[in-house]
Amino acid sequence: SARADPPAENGGGVLFQLVADFVKSEKSTRISTPEGVLAGELNDVTLWFARAFKALASPSDVYDKKNAGRFDKLIQGGERLAELDRAKSLDIDEDATLVDGLRGAYSRAVDDEVKRLLVLQARRDKFLRWGERADAAMSKDKVPVETLIELNAESGAFPPSSEIVIRVRNKTR
């Protein structure tokens, strides 16, 4: 009797690999197919999601000023991907239905994720403004007690491992 193949794993890594393999095979053919068009888009979407999930999983990296440009580009890339559902469909009705449905699905998913990233971006921007204000206050020879108390109270909303948050809290003690 023939042995059955073991069931495929379900998981993000397997999906990414399947998409990557399909993109490689599509690049080697010279015939344009709806599946080939979608493969490139889907590859871009899955790579973007991997970066977005990483950013959401480690917000302390997002709050780091040196990563601000990269994070902003991630959001801009997501906004472009969310507009894929507006791209021209293919000429064949059956293919257009498939393409439109898939583009609509991943465009909505990307749009939802972009909204989460925008919330994190707003928090980061608030932190950076606070950090500049706190740094300016802390660089003075004598910092008024009221200012220290205010900065310390506000620091609770920001990453405790941040250098400026640590400086404010140590100075307040």
Short mmCIF file of C-alpha atoms in Angstrom, two decimals:
data_model
loop_
_atom_site.label_atom_id
_atom_site.label_comp_id
_atom_site.label_asym_id
_atom_site.label_seq_id
_atom_site.Cartn_x
_atom_site.Cartn_y
_atom_site.Cartn_z
CA SER A 1 0.00 0.00 0.00
CA ALA A 2 1.17 3.51 -0.76
CA ARG A 3 2.05 5.78 2.11
CA ALA A 4 0.20 9.06 2.37
CA ASP A 5 2.23 12.23 2.54
CA PRO A 6 2.24 13.83 5.97
CA PRO A 7 -0.14 16.77 6.25
CA ALA A 8 1.40 20.16 5.54
CA GLU A 9 2.10 22.35 8.52
CA ASN A 10 -0.16 25.30 9.06
CA GLY A 11 1.72 28.42 9.92
CA GLY A 12 3.06 31.72 8.68
CA GLY A 13 6.50 30.37 7.84
CA VAL A 14 5.06 27.68 5.59
CA LEU A 15 2.79 30.19 3.85
CA PHE A 16 5.68 32.57 3.24
CA GLN A 17 7.75 29.73 1.79
CA LEU A 18 4.92 28.58 -0.47
CA VAL A 19 4.45 32.10 -1.80
CA ALA A 20 8.20 32.57 -2.28
CA ASP A 21 8.46 29.26 -4.15
CA PHE A 22 5.52 30.18 -6.36
CA VAL A 23 7.04 33.60 -7.15
CA LYS A 24 10.31 31.90 -8.16
CA SER A 25 8.48 29.49 -10.45
CA GLU A 26 6.45 32.31 -12.01
CA LYS A 27 9.59 34.34 -12.73
CA SER A 28 10.99 31.43 -14.72
CA THR A 29 7.98 31.28 -17.06
CA ARG A 30 7.40 33.74 -19.86
CA ILE A 31 3.61 33.50 -19.91
CA SER A 32 1.65 36.03 -17.90
CA THR A 33 -1.14 34.45 -15.88
CA PRO A 34 -3.49 35.89 -13.27
CA GLU A 35 -1.81 33.65 -10.72
CA GLY A 36 1.58 35.03 -11.68
CA VAL A 37 0.39 38.61 -11.35
CA LEU A 38 -1.05 37.84 -7.94
CA ALA A 39 2.05 35.93 -6.82
CA GLY A 40 4.22 39.04 -6.92
CA GLU A 41 1.61 41.12 -5.12
CA LEU A 42 1.02 38.43 -2.53
CA ASN A 43 4.75 38.12 -1.95
CA ASP A 44 4.97 41.89 -1.34
CA VAL A 45 2.01 41.70 1.04
CA THR A 46 3.39 38.77 3.05
CA LEU A 47 6.81 40.42 3.37
CA TRP A 48 5.16 43.66 4.47
CA PHE A 49 3.04 41.80 7.05
CA ALA A 50 6.16 40.13 8.46
CA ARG A 51 7.76 43.56 8.99
CA ALA A 52 4.54 45.04 10.39
CA PHE A 53 4.09 42.18 12.88
CA LYS A 54 7.70 42.58 13.99
CA ALA A 55 7.16 46.32 14.57
CA LEU A 56 4.00 45.70 16.57
CA ALA A 57 5.68 42.94 18.60
CA SER A 58 8.59 45.17 19.62
CA PRO A 59 7.24 48.70 20.08
CA SER A 60 10.37 49.72 22.00
CA ASP A 61 12.22 49.64 18.65
CA VAL A 62 9.56 51.94 17.20
CA TYR A 63 10.10 54.46 20.00
CA ASP A 64 13.81 54.60 19.18
CA LYS A 65 14.43 57.79 17.18
CA LYS A 66 16.95 56.10 14.88
CA ASN A 67 14.21 53.73 13.62
CA ALA A 68 11.65 56.47 12.93
CA GLY A 69 12.34 56.76 9.20
CA ARG A 70 12.20 53.02 8.65
CA PHE A 71 8.93 52.76 10.57
CA ASP A 72 7.39 55.64 8.61
CA LYS A 73 8.41 53.94 5.33
CA LEU A 74 6.76 50.73 6.56
CA ILE A 75 3.49 52.61 7.00
CA GLN A 76 3.81 54.28 3.59
CA GLY A 77 4.45 50.89 1.99
CA GLY A 78 1.34 49.50 3.68
CA GLU A 79 -0.74 52.42 2.45
CA ARG A 80 0.40 51.67 -1.12
CA LEU A 81 -0.41 47.97 -0.72
CA ALA A 82 -3.85 48.80 0.69
CA GLU A 83 -4.61 50.51 -2.62
CA LEU A 84 -4.00 47.35 -4.69
CA ASP A 85 -7.73 46.70 -4.79
CA ARG A 86 -7.98 49.73 -7.08
CA ALA A 87 -5.54 48.27 -9.62
CA LYS A 88 -6.89 47.43 -13.06
CA SER A 89 -8.27 43.92 -13.30
CA LEU A 90 -7.47 41.47 -16.01
CA ASP A 91 -9.47 41.29 -19.23
CA ILE A 92 -10.89 37.80 -18.66
CA ASP A 93 -14.02 37.97 -16.49
CA GLU A 94 -13.33 34.76 -14.57
CA ASP A 95 -9.78 35.89 -13.82
CA ALA A 96 -10.94 39.41 -12.95
CA THR A 97 -13.29 38.04 -10.32
CA LEU A 98 -10.50 36.03 -8.71
CA VAL A 99 -8.01 38.90 -8.86
CA ASP A 100 -10.48 41.48 -7.56
CA GLY A 101 -11.53 39.21 -4.70
CA LEU A 102 -7.98 38.47 -3.61
CA ARG A 103 -6.82 42.07 -3.96
CA GLY A 104 -9.82 43.25 -1.98
CA ALA A 105 -9.13 40.74 0.80
CA TYR A 106 -5.48 41.54 1.30
CA SER A 107 -6.02 45.27 0.77
CA ARG A 108 -8.52 45.32 3.64
CA ALA A 109 -6.20 43.28 5.85
CA VAL A 110 -3.26 45.60 5.12
CA ASP A 111 -5.46 48.65 5.72
CA ASP A 112 -6.44 47.32 9.16
CA GLU A 113 -2.80 46.75 10.04
CA VAL A 114 -1.81 50.22 8.80
CA LYS A 115 -4.40 51.69 11.19
CA ARG A 116 -2.70 49.87 14.10
CA LEU A 117 0.69 51.13 12.97
CA LEU A 118 -0.63 54.70 12.72
CA VAL A 119 -1.74 54.52 16.36
CA LEU A 120 1.75 53.37 17.34
CA GLN A 121 3.26 56.12 15.19
CA ALA A 122 1.17 58.78 16.97
CA ARG A 123 2.33 57.43 20.35
CA ARG A 124 5.93 57.44 19.13
CA ASP A 125 5.65 61.04 17.91
CA LYS A 126 4.19 62.09 21.27
CA PHE A 127 7.08 60.34 23.02
CA LEU A 128 9.67 62.03 20.81
CA ARG A 129 8.17 65.48 21.53
CA TRP A 130 8.10 64.69 25.25
CA GLY A 131 11.68 63.39 25.08
CA GLU A 132 12.92 66.62 23.50
CA ARG A 133 11.13 68.67 26.16
CA ALA A 134 12.44 66.44 28.95
CA ASP A 135 15.97 66.50 27.55
CA ALA A 136 15.91 70.30 27.36
CA ALA A 137 14.69 70.52 30.96
CA MET A 138 17.22 67.96 32.21
CA SER A 139 20.14 69.74 30.53
CA LYS A 140 19.65 72.80 32.75
CA ASP A 141 21.82 73.15 35.84
CA LYS A 142 18.80 73.48 38.12
CA VAL A 143 15.51 71.87 37.21
CA PRO A 144 12.45 73.13 39.09
CA VAL A 145 10.85 70.47 41.28
CA GLU A 146 7.47 71.08 39.63
CA THR A 147 8.98 70.31 36.22
CA LEU A 148 10.55 67.10 37.51
CA ILE A 149 7.27 65.99 39.07
CA GLU A 150 5.39 66.73 35.84
CA LEU A 151 7.95 64.94 33.64
CA ASN A 152 8.02 61.96 35.99
CA ALA A 153 4.21 61.66 35.92
CA GLU A 154 4.18 61.88 32.10
CA SER A 155 6.99 59.32 31.78
CA GLY A 156 4.62 56.54 32.86
CA ALA A 157 3.12 56.48 29.37
CA PHE A 158 6.46 55.79 27.69
CA PRO A 159 8.89 52.86 27.44
CA PRO A 160 10.57 52.43 30.85
CA SER A 161 13.81 51.29 29.20
CA SER A 162 14.21 54.57 27.32
CA GLU A 163 17.31 56.53 28.31
CA ILE A 164 15.41 59.80 28.84
CA VAL A 165 12.71 58.09 30.93
CA ILE A 166 15.41 56.53 33.13
CA ARG A 167 17.15 59.91 33.50
CA VAL A 168 13.91 61.64 34.50
CA ARG A 169 13.00 58.93 37.02
CA ASN A 170 16.51 58.85 38.53
CA LYS A 171 16.55 62.64 38.88
CA THR A 172 13.14 62.60 40.56
CA ARG A 173 14.19 60.13 43.24
#
